[in-house]
Coordinates of C-alpha atoms in Angstrom, one line a residue:
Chain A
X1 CA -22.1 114.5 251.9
X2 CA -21.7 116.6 254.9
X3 CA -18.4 117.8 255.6
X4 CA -17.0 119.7 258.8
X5 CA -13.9 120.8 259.9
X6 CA -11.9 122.4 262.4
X7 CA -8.9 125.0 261.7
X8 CA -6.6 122.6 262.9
X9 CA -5.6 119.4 264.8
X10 CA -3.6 121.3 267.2
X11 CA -3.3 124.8 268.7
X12 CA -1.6 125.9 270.9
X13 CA -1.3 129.5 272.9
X14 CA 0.2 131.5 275.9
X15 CA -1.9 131.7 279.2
X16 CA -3.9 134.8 279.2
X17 CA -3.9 135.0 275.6
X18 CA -7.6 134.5 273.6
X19 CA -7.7 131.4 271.6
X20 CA -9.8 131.2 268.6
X21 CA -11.0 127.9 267.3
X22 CA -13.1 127.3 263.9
X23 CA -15.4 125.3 262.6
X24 CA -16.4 125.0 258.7
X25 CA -18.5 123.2 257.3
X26 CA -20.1 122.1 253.8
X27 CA -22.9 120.0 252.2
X28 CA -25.4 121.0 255.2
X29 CA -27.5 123.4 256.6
X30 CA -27.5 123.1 260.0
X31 CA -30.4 124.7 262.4
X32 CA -28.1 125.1 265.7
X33 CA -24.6 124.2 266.5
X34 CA -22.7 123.1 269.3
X35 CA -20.0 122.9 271.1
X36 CA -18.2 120.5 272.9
X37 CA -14.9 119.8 275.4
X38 CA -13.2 116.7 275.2
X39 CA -10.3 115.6 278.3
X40 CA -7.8 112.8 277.9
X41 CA -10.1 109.2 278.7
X42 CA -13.5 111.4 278.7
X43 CA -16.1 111.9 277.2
X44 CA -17.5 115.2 275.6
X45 CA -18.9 117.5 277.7
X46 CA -21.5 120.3 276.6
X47 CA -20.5 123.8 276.6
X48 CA -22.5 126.0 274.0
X49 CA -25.4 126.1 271.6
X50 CA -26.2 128.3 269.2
X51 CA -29.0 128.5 266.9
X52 CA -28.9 129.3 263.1
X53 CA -30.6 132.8 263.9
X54 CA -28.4 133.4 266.6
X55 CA -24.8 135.6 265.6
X56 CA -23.3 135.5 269.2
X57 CA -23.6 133.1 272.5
X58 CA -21.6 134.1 275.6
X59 CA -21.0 131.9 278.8
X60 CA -18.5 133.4 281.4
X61 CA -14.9 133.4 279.3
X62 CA -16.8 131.6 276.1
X63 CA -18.1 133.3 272.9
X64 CA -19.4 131.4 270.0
X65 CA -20.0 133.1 266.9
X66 CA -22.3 132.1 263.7
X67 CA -22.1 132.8 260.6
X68 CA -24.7 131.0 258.3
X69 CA -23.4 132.5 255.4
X70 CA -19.9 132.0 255.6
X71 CA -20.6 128.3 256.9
X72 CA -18.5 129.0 259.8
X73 CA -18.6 129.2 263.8
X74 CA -16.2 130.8 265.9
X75 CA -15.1 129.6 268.9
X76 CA -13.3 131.6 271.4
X77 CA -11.7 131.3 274.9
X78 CA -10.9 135.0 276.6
X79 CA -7.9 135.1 279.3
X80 CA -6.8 131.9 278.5
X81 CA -5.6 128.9 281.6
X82 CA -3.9 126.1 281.5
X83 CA -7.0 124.2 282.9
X84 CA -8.6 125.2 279.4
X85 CA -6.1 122.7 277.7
X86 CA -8.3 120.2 275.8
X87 CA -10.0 119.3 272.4
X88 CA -12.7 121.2 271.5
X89 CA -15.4 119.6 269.4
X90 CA -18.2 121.5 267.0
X91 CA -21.3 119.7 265.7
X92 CA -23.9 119.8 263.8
X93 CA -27.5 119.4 264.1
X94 CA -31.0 119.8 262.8
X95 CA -33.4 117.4 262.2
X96 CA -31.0 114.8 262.6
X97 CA -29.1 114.0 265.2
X98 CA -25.4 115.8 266.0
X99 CA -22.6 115.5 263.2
X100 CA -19.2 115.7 265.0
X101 CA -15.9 117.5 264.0
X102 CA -12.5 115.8 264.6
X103 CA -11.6 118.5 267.2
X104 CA -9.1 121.2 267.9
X105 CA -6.4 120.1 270.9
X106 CA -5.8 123.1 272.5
X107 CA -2.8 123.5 274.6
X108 CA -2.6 126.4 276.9
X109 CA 1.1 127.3 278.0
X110 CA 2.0 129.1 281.3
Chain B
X1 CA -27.9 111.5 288.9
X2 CA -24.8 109.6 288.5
X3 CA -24.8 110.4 284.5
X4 CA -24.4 108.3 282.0
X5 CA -22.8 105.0 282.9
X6 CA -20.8 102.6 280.6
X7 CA -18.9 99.2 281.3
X8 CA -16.5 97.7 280.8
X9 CA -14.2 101.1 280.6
X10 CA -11.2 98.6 279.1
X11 CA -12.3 95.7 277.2
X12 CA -9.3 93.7 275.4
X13 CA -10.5 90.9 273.3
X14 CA -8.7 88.4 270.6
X15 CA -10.0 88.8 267.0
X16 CA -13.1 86.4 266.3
X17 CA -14.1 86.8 269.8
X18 CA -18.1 88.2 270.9
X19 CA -17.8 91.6 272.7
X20 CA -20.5 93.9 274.8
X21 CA -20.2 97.2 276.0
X22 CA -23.0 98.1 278.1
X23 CA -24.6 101.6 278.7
X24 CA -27.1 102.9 281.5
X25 CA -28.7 105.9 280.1
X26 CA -29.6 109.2 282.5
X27 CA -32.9 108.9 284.1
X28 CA -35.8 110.5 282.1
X29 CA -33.6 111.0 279.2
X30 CA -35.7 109.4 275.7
X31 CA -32.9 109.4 273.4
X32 CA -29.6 107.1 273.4
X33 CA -27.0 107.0 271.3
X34 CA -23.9 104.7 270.6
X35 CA -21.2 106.4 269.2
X36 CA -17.2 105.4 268.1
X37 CA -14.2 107.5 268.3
X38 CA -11.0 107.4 266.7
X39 CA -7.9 109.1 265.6
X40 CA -8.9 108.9 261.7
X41 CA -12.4 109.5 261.5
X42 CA -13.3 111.3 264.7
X43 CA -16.7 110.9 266.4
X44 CA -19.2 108.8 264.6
X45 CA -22.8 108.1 265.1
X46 CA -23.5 104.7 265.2
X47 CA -27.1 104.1 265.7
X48 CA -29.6 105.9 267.9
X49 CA -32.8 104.5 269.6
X50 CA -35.8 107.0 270.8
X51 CA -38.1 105.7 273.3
X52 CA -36.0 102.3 273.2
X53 CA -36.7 102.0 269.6
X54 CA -34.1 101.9 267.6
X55 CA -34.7 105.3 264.6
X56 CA -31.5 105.0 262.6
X57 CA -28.4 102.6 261.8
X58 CA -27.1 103.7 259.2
X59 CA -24.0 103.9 261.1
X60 CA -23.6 100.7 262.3
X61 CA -20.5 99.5 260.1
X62 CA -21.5 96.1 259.0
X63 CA -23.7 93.2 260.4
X64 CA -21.0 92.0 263.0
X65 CA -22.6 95.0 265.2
X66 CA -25.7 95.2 266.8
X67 CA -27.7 97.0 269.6
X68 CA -30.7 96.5 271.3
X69 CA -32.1 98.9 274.4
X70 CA -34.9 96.3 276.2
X71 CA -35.7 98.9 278.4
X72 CA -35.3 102.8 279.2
X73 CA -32.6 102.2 281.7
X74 CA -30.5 99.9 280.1
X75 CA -28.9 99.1 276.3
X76 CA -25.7 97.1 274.7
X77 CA -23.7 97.3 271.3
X78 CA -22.7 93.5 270.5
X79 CA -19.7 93.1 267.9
X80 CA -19.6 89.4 267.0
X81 CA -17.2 88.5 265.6
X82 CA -14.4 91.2 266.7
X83 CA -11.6 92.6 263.9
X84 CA -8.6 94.4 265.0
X85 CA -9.8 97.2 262.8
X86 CA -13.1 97.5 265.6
X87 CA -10.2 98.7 268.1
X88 CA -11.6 102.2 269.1
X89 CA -13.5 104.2 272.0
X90 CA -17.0 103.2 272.3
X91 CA -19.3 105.9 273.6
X92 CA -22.9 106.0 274.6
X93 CA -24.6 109.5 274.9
X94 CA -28.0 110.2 275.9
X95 CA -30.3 113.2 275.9
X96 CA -33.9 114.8 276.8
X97 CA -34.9 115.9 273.0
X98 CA -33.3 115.7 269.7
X99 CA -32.1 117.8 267.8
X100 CA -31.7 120.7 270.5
X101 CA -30.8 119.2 273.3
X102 CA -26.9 119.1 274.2
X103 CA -26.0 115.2 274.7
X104 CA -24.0 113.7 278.0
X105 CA -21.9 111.4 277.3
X106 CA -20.5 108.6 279.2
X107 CA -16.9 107.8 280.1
X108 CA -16.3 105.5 277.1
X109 CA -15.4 102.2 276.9
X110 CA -11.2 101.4 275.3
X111 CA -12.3 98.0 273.3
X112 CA -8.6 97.0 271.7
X113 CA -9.1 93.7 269.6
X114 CA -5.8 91.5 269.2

């Protein structure tokens, strides 16, 4: 069955610093992938897509990376704020609707 | 648009009892989706309904669940009777097209069952 995860349950980093999140996955072959932020009593909110033909996706301090090969996205915040402090959630998709990840708390710390 | 809307946000209910969550998709939006969210097993798809159809299930944990969307503006997840083991965050998501189309989710609803 399809399998996903994310490097860890918990990360956490100095301010200013670039955090790297990651996303594996197995059993699946996914035609885009997105990404996802999370807030204490939220829901998910959409950040990022990128498709299987895609290698790189930039918004503003964001960069995605993926790497069909390897099975893996990459997931990274530049200059690093506290305000970026939440859990980060990859999924999958294709013809079928999104597969989630567990997520990847981030804590950024001043 | 007010985005997607979900009530109740906290629902606490004694095992055995019926409970509905109620979701209020975005305008225009022809795909809905009912998801649950905990600590162990993370986000998972429940069913999803296209066009107020209901397409797949196959998440829907056993027969004490149900949904039904009578109308493009309005659908419910029924859990009759209610376990302790139910006890989760209940999301509803919709979205413009599948499979491309990043999803908005709603606020959630907290169902804890006694």
């Amino acid at each position: 069955s399809q399998k996903i995860e994310q490097n860890s349950e918990a990360l956490n980093i100095q301010e200013g610093k670039t955090a790297t999140l990651t996303c594996n996955y197995t059993n699946y072959s996914p035609a885009y992938l997105q990404w996802y932020r999370q807030d204490p009593g939220r829901g998910p909110v959409f950040l990022l897509l990128i498709r299987e033909n895609e290698k790189e996706k930039r918004k503003e301090r964001l960069k995605v990376t993926f790497d069909t090969t390897l099975k893996q996205s990459l997931f990274h915040i530049t200059a690093s704020q506290p305000a970026d402090s939440a859990t980060y959630l990859c999924a999958l998709g294709g013809n079928t609707p999104l597969v989630f990840g567990k997520g990847t708390r981030l804590s950024v710390i001043a | 648009d007010a985005g997607v809307i979900q009530s109740p946000r906290h629902e606490v209910t004694e095992m055995g009892q019926e409970v509905t969550l109620r979701c209020k998709p975005i305008s225009g939006h022809d795909y809905l989706f009912w998801y649950r969210q905990t600590m162990m097993r993370g986000l998972e798809l429940l069913i999803y309904f296209n066009n107020n159809v209901p397409i797949d299930d196959s998440g829907m944990p056993e027969d004490r669940f149900s949904a039904k969307m009578p109308n493009a503006s309005f659908s419910t997840l029924k859990i009759q009777p209610s376990e302790p083991r139910d006890s989760a965050v209940y999301f509803c998501a919709s979205s413009a097209e599948v499979p491309r189309s990043e999803q908005f989710f709603g606020p959630g609803t907290r169902l804890t069952v006694l």
